[in-house]
CSV table of C-alpha atoms (C1' of nucleotides) in Angstrom, one decimal:
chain,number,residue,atom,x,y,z
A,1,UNK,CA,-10.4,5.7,-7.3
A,2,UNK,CA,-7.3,6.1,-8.3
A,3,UNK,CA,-6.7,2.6,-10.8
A,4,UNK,CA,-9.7,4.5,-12.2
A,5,UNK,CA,-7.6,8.0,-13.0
A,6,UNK,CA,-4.8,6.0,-14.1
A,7,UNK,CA,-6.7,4.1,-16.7
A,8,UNK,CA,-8.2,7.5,-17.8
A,9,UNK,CA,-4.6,8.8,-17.8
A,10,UNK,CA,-3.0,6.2,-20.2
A,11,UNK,CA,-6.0,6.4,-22.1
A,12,UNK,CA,-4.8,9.7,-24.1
A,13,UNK,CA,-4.9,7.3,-26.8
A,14,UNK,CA,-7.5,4.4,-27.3
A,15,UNK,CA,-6.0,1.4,-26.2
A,16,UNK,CA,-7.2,-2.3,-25.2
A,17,UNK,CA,-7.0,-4.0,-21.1
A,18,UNK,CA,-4.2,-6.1,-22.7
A,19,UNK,CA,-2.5,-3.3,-23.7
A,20,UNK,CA,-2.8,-1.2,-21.2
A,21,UNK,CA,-1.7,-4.2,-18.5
A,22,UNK,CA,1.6,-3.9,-20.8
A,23,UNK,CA,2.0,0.0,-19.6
A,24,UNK,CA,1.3,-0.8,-16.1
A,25,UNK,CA,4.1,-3.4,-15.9
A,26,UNK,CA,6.5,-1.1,-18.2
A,27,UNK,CA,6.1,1.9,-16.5
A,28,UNK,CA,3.9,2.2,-13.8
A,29,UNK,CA,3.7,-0.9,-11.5
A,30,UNK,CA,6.6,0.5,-9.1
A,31,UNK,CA,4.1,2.7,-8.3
A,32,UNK,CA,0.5,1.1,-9.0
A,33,UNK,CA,0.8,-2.6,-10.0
A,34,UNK,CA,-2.3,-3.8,-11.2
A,35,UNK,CA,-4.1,-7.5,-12.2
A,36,UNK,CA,-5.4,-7.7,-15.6
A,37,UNK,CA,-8.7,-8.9,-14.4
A,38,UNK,CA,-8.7,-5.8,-12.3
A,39,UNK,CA,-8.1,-4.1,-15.4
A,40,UNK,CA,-11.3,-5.4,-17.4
A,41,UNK,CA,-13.2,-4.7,-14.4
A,42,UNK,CA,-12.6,-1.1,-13.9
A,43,UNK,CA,-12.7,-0.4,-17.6
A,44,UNK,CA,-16.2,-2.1,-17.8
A,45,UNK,CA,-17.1,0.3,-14.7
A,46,UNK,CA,-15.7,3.4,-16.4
A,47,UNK,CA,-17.9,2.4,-19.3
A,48,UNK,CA,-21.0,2.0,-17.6
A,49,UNK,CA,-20.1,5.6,-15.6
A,50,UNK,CA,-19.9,7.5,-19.7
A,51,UNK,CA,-16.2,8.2,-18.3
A,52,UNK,CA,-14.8,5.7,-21.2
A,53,UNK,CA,-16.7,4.5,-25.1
A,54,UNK,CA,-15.5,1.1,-26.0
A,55,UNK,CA,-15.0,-0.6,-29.6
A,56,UNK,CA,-14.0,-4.0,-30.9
A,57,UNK,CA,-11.2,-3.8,-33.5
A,58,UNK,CA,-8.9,-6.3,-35.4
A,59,UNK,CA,-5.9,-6.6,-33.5
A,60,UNK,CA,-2.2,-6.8,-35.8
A,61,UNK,CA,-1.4,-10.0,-33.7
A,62,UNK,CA,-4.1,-12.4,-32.5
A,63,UNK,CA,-7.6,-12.2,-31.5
A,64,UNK,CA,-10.4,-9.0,-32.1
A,65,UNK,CA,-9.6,-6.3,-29.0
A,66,UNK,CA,-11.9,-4.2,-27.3
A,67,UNK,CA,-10.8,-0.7,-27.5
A,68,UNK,CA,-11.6,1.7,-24.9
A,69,UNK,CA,-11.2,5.6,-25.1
A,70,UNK,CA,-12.0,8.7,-23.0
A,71,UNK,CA,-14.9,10.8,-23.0
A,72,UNK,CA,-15.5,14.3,-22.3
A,73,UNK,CA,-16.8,13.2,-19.3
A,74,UNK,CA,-14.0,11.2,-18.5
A,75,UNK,CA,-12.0,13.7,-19.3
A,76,UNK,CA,-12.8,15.9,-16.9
A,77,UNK,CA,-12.6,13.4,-14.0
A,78,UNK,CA,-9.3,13.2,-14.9
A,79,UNK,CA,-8.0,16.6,-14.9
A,80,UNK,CA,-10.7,17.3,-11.7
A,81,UNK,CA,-8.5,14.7,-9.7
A,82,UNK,CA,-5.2,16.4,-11.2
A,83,UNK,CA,-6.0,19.4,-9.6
A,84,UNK,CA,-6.9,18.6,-6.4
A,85,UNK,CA,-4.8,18.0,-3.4
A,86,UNK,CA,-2.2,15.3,-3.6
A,87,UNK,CA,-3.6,11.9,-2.4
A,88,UNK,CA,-1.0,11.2,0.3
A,89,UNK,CA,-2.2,7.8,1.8
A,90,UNK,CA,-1.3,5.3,3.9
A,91,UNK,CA,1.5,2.9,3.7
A,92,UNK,CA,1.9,-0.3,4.5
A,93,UNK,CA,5.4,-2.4,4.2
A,94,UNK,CA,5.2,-6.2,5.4
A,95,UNK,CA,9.1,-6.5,5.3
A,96,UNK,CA,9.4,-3.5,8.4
A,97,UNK,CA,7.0,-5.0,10.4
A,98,UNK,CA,9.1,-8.0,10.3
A,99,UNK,CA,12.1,-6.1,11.3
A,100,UNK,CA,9.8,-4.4,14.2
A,101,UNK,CA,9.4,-8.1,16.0
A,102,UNK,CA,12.2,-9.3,15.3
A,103,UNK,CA,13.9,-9.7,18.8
A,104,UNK,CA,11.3,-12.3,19.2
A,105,UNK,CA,13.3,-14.7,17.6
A,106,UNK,CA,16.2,-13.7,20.2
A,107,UNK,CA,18.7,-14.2,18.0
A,108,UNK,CA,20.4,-11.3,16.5
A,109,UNK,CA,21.9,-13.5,13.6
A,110,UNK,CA,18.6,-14.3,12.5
A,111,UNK,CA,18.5,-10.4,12.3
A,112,UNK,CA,21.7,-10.5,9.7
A,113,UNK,CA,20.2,-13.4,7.8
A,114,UNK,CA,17.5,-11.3,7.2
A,115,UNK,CA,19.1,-8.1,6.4
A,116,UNK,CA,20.7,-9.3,3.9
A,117,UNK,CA,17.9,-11.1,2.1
A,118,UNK,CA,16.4,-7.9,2.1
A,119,UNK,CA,19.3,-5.8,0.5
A,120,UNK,CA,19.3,-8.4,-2.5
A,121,UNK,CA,15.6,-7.7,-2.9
A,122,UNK,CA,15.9,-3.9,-2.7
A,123,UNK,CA,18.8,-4.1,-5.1
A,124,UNK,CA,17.2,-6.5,-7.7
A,125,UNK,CA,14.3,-3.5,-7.6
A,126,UNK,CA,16.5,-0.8,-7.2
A,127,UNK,CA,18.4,-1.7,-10.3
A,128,UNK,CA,15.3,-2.3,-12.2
A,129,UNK,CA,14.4,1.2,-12.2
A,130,UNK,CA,17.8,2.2,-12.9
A,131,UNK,CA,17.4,-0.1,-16.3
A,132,UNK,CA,13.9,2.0,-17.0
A,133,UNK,CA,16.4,5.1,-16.1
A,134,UNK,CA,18.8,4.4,-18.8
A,135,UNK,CA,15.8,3.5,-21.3
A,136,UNK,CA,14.7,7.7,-21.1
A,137,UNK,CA,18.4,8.8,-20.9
A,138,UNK,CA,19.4,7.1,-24.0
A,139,UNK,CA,15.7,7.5,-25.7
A,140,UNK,CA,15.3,11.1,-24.9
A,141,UNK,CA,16.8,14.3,-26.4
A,142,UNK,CA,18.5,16.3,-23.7
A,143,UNK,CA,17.6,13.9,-20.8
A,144,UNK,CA,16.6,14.7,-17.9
A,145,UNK,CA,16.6,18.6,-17.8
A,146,UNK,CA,15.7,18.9,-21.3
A,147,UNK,CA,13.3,16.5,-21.9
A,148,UNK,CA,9.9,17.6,-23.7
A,149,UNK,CA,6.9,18.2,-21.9
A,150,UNK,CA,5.2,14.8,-22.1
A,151,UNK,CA,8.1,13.2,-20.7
A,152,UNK,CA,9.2,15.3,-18.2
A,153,UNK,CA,6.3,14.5,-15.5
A,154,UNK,CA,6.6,10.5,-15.7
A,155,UNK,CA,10.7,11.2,-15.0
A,156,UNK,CA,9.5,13.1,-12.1
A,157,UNK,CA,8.2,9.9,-10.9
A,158,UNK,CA,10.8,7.8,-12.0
A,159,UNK,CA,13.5,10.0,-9.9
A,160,UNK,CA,11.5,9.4,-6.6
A,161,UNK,CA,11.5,5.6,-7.3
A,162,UNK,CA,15.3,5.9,-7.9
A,163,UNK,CA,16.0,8.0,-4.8
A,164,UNK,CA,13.9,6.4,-2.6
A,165,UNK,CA,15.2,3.3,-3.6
A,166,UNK,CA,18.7,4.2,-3.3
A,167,UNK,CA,17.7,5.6,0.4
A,168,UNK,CA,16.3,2.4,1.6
A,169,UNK,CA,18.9,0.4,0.3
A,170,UNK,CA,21.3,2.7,2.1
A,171,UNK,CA,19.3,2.4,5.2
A,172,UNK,CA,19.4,-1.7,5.0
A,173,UNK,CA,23.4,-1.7,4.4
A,174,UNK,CA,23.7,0.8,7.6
A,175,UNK,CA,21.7,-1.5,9.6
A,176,UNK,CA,23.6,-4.4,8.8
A,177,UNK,CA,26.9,-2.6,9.9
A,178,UNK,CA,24.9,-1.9,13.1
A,179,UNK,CA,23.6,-5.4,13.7
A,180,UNK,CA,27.1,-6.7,12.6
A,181,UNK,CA,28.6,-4.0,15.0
A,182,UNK,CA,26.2,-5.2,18.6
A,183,UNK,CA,27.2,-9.1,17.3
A,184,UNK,CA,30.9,-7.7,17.7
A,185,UNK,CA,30.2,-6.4,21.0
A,186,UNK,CA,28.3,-8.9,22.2
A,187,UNK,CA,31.4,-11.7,21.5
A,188,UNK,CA,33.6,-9.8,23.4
A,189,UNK,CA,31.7,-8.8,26.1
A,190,UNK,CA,30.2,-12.7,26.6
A,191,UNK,CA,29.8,-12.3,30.5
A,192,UNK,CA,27.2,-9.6,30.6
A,193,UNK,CA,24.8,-10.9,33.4
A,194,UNK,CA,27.3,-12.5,35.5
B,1,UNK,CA,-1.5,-12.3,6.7
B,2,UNK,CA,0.4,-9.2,7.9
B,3,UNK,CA,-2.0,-7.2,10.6
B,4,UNK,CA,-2.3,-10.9,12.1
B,5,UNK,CA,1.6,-10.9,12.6
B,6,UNK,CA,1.4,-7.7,14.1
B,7,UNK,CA,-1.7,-8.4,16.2
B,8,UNK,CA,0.9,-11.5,17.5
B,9,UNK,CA,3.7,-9.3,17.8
B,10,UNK,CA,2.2,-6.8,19.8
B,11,UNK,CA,0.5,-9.0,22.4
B,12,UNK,CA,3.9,-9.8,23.7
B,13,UNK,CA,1.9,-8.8,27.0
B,14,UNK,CA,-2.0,-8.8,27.1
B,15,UNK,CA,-3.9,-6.2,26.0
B,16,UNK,CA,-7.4,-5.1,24.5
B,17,UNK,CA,-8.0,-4.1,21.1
B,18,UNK,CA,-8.8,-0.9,22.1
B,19,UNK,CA,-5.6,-0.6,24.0
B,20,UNK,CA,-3.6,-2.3,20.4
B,21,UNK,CA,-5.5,0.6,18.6
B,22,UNK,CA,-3.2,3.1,20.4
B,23,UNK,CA,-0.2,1.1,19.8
B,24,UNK,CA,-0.7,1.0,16.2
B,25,UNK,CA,-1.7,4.5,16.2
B,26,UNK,CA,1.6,5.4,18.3
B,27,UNK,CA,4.2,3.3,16.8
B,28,UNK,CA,3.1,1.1,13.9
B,29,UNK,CA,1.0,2.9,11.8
B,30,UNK,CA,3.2,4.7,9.7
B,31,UNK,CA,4.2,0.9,8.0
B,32,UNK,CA,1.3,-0.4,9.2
B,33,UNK,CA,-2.1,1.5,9.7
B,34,UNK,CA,-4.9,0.1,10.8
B,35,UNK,CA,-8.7,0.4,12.1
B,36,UNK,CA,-10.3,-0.6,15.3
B,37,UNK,CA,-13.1,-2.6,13.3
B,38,UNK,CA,-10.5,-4.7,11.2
B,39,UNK,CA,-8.8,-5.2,14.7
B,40,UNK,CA,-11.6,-6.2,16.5
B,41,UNK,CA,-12.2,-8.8,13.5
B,42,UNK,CA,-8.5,-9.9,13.2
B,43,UNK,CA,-8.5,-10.5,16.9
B,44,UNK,CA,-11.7,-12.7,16.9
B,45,UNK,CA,-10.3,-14.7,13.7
B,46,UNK,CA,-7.2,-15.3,15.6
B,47,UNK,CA,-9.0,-16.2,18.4
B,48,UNK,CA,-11.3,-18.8,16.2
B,49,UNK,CA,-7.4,-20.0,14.7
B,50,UNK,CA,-6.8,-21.1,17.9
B,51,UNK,CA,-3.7,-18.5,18.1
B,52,UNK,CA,-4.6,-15.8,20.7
B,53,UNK,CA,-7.1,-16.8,23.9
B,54,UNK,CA,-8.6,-14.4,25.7
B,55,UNK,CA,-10.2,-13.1,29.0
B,56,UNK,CA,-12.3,-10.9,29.8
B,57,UNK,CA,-11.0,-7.8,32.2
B,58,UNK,CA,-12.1,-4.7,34.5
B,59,UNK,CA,-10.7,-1.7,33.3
B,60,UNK,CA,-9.2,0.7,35.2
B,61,UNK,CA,-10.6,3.7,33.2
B,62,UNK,CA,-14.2,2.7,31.7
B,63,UNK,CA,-15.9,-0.3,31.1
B,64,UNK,CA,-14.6,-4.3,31.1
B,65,UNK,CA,-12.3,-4.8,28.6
B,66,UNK,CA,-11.4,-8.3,26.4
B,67,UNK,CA,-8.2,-8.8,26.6
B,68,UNK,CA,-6.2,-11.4,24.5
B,69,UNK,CA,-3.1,-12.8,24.6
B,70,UNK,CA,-1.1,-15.0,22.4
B,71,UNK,CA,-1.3,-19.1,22.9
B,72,UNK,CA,1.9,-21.3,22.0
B,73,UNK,CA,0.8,-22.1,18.6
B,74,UNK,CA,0.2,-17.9,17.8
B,75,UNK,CA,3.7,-17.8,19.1
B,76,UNK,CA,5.2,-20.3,16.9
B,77,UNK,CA,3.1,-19.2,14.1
B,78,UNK,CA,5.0,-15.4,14.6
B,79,UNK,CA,7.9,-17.1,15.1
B,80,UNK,CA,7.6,-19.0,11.4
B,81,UNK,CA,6.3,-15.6,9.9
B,82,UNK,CA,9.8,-13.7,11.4
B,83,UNK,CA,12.3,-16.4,9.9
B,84,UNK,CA,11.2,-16.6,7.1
B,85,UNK,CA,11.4,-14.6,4.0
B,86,UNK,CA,11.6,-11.0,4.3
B,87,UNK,CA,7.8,-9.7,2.4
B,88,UNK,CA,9.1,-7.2,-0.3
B,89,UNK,CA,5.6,-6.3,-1.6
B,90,UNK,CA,3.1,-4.2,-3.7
B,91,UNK,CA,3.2,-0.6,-3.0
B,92,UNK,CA,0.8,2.1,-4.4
B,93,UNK,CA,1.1,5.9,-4.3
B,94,UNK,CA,-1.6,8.1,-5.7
B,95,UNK,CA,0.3,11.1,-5.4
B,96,UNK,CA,2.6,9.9,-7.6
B,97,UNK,CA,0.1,8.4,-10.0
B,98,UNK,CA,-1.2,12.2,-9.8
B,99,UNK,CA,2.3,13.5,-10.8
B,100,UNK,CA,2.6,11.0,-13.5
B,101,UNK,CA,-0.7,12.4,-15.3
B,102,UNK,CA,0.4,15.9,-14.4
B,103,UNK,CA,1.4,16.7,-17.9
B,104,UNK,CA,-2.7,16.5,-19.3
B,105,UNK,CA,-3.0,19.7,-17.8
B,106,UNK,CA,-1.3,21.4,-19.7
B,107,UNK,CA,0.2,23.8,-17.3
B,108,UNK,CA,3.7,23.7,-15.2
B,109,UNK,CA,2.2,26.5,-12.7
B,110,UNK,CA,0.1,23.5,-11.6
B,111,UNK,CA,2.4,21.0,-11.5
B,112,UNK,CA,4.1,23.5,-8.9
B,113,UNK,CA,1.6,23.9,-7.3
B,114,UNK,CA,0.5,20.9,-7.0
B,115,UNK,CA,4.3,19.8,-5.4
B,116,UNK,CA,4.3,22.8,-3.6
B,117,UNK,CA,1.9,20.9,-1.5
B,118,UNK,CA,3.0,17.8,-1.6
B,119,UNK,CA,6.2,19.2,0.5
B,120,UNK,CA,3.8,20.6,2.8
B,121,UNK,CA,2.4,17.2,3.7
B,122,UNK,CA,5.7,15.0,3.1
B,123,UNK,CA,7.6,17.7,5.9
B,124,UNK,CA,4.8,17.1,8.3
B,125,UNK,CA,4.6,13.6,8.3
B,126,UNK,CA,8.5,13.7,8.6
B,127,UNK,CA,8.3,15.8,11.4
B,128,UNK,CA,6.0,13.4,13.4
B,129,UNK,CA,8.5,11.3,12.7
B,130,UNK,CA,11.1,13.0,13.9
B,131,UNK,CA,8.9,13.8,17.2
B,132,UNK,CA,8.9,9.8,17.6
B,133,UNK,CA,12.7,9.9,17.0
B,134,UNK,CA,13.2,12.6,20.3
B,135,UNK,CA,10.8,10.4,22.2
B,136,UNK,CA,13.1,7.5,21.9
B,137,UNK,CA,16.3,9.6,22.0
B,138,UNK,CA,15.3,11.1,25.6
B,139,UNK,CA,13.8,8.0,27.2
B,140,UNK,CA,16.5,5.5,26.0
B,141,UNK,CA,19.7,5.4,27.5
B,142,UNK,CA,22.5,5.0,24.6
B,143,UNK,CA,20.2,5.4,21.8
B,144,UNK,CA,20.6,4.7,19.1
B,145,UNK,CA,23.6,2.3,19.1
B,146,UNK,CA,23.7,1.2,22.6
B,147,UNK,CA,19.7,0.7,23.1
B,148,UNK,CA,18.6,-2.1,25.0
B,149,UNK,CA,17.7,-5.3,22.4
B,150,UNK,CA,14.1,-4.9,22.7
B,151,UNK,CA,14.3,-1.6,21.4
B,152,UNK,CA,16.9,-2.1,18.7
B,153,UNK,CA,14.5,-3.2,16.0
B,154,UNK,CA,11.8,-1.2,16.4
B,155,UNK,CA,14.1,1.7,16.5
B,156,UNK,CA,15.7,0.3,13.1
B,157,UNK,CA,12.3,0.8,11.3
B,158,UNK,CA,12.1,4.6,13.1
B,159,UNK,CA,15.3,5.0,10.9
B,160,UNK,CA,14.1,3.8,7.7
B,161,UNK,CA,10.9,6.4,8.0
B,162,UNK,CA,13.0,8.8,8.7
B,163,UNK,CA,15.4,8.3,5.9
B,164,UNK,CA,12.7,7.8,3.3
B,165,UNK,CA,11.0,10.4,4.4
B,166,UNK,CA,13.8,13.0,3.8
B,167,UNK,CA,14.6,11.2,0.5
B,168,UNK,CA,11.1,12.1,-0.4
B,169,UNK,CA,10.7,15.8,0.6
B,170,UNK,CA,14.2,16.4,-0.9
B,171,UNK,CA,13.1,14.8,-4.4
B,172,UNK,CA,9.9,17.2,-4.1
B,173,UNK,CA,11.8,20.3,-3.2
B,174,UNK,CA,14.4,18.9,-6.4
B,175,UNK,CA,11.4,18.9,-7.9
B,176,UNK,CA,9.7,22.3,-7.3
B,177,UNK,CA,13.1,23.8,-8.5
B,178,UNK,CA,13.2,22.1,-11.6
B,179,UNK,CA,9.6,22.7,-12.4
B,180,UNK,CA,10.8,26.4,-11.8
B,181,UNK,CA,13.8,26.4,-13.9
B,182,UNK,CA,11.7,25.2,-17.0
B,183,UNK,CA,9.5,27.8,-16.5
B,184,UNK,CA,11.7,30.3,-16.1
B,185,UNK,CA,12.8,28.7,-19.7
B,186,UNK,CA,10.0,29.3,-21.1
B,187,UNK,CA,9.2,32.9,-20.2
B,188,UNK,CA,12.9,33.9,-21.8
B,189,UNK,CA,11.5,32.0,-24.8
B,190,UNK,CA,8.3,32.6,-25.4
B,191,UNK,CA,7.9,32.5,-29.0
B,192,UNK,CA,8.9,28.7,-29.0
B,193,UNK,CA,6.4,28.2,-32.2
B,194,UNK,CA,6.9,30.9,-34.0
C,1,DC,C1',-26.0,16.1,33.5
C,2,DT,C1',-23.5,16.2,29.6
C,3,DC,C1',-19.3,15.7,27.1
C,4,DG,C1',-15.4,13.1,26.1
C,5,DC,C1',-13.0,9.1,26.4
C,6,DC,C1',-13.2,4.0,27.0
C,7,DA,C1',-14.9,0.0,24.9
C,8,DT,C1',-16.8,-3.6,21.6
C,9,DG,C1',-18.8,-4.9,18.0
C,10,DT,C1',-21.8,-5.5,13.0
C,11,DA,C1',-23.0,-4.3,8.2
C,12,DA,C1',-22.2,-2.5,3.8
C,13,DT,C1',-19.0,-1.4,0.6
C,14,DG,C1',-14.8,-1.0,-2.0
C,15,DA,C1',-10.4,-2.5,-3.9
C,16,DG,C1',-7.6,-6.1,-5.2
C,17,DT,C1',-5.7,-11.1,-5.8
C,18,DT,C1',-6.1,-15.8,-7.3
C,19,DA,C1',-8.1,-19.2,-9.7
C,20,DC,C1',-10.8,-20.6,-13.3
C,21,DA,C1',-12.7,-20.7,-18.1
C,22,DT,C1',-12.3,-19.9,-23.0
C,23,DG,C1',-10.5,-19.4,-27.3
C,24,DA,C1',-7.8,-17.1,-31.6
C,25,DT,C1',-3.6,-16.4,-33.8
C,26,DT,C1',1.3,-16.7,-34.6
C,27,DT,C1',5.7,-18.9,-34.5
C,28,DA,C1',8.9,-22.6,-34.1
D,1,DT,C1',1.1,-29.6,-34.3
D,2,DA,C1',2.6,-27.8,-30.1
D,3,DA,C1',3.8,-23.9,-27.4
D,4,DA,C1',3.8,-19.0,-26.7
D,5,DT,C1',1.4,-15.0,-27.0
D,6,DC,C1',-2.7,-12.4,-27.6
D,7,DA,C1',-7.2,-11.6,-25.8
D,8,DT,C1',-11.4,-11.2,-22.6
D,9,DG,C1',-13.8,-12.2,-19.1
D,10,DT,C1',-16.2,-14.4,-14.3
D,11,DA,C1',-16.2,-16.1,-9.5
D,12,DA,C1',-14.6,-16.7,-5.0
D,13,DC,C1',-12.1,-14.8,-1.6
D,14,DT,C1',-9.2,-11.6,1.3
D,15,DC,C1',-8.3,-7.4,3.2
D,16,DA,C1',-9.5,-2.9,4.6
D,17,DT,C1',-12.6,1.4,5.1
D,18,DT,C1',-16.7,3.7,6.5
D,19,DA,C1',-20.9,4.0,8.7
D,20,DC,C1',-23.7,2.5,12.1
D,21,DA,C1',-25.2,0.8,16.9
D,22,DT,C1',-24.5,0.5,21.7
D,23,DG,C1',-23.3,1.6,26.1
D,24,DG,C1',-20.1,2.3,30.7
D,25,DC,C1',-17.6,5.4,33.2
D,26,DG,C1',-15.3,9.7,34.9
D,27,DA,C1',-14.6,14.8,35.0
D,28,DG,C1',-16.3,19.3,34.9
DNA sequence: CTCGCCATGTAATGAGTTACATGATTTA
DNA sequence: TAAATCATGTAACTCATTACATGGCGAG
């Protein structure tokens, strides 16, 4: 449902699957990543549905593109699912449920090893945003507080990416210290079930 | 690849998948939710694998019970999926595809609304997390920096949910303000096209 | 005796990824 | 002319949800 609303969403104006795989991985992936085949798919469905009208047009650089665009219809599924409730579903993170089982390997370096691969990950996407971050500041008239209407929601997003981001890399740098802090303990107490 | 790991994970001891539902429902499932059904299926797939054997049980409450247990090549095969590379993967948020698109309405009063609700169910989710925090804090003695081992990294995840989830409700309660501020702006200034 | 929990499954459907297939146009 | 980019799709598969089907056992 919701790649659906998204498509309708960056639809405002008429744009192509190719296209619009360009402004997922721009500026919506760290939320909703998407395939391109996915893409085609879900436009064809939205088509089929009267949400979307499609046309083939000369593109400026290579091949003829199929351009889709929102119809009344489609219009109003998107601003139904605006106003209703916030979707707030589940969750699933590989990375913690590796941390979860982790005294299975017994070995509380293995622990640190992995810690710290992790941080480098969350910093690499941490800093990523940032990067989108400084696009809008430097982009935008009177960013962030000031910014005009059209921009101000996406930012709204873009700050939860950044301080969630920043809180889970904060939370992987703590639990480091604590991991390196029982390793400590651990050395100098060495006698522990004698 | 992941709900098998954690199917592994969890049958440190035997159990039933009825009995791994309430695990998941009690300590996993807010990284990791998952059905009964796709349980049950997982479990028989593992089974078919040739990682988890299993045995079929009286139950002390209710009928027999299948319960499975992990064989030495599950083990090793949960022991390959822990040391190696942490799984920094796809996320997707409708709610904050929802935000996003917030701006086609048209109207800031339902953006706030819209967060206003979105706190609502961020706070409550943190507080069950929070519950889960005062269950470990009362039953564990030292927690959380002198916890016994096998408790350590589960208890390291706990933290992570609870830090992300206060990152969150703060950025929607930041939020909510700003929304409020710009409309505030806008009723000092209401001849903006004038 | 009935309600609620305990218990296990199958079937249909939906959402998404990966791999495959094809071909035009531009740029180096 | 070769490689990169532009462009659209299909097919097979994986993972997960929802609905359905069945029935044992204990408490009130």
């Amino acid at each position: 449902m919701s790649l659906e609303c998204i498509l309708l969403g960056l639809l405002r104006t008429p744009k192509s699957g190719y296209q619009l795989k360009g402004e997922f991985d721009a500026g919506v992936a760290y939320f909703w990543p998407a395939e391109l085949s996915q893409i085609y798919v879900t436009l064809k469905r939205l088509k089929e549905r009267g949400w979307l009208r499609d046309r083939v047009e000369p593109s400026d650089k290579g091949p003829d593109r199929r351009v889709y665009m929102r119809t009344p219809a489609g219009r109003r599924a998107l601003r139904a699912w605006l106003a209703g409730e916030p979707q707030v579903g589940d969750e699933r993170f590989s990375y913690l449920a590796q941390v979860y089982f982790l005294d299975e390997l017994g070995d509380l370096g293995a622990t640190l090893t992995f810690l710290t691969k992790l941080r480098e990950r969350l910093a690499r996407r941490l800093e990523a945003l940032r990067a989108t971050e400084r696009a809008w500041a430097s982009g935008s008239p009177g960013y962030p507080d000031r910014s005009p209407p059209e921009e101000f929601h996406p930012q709204l997003t873009l700050q939860l990416g950044l301080q969630v981001g920043a809180a889970r890399l904060a939370w992987c740098e703590e639990s480091i210290r604590r991991v390196q802090a029982r390793l400590a303990r651990r050395e100098n107490t060495p006698a522990h079930g004698s």
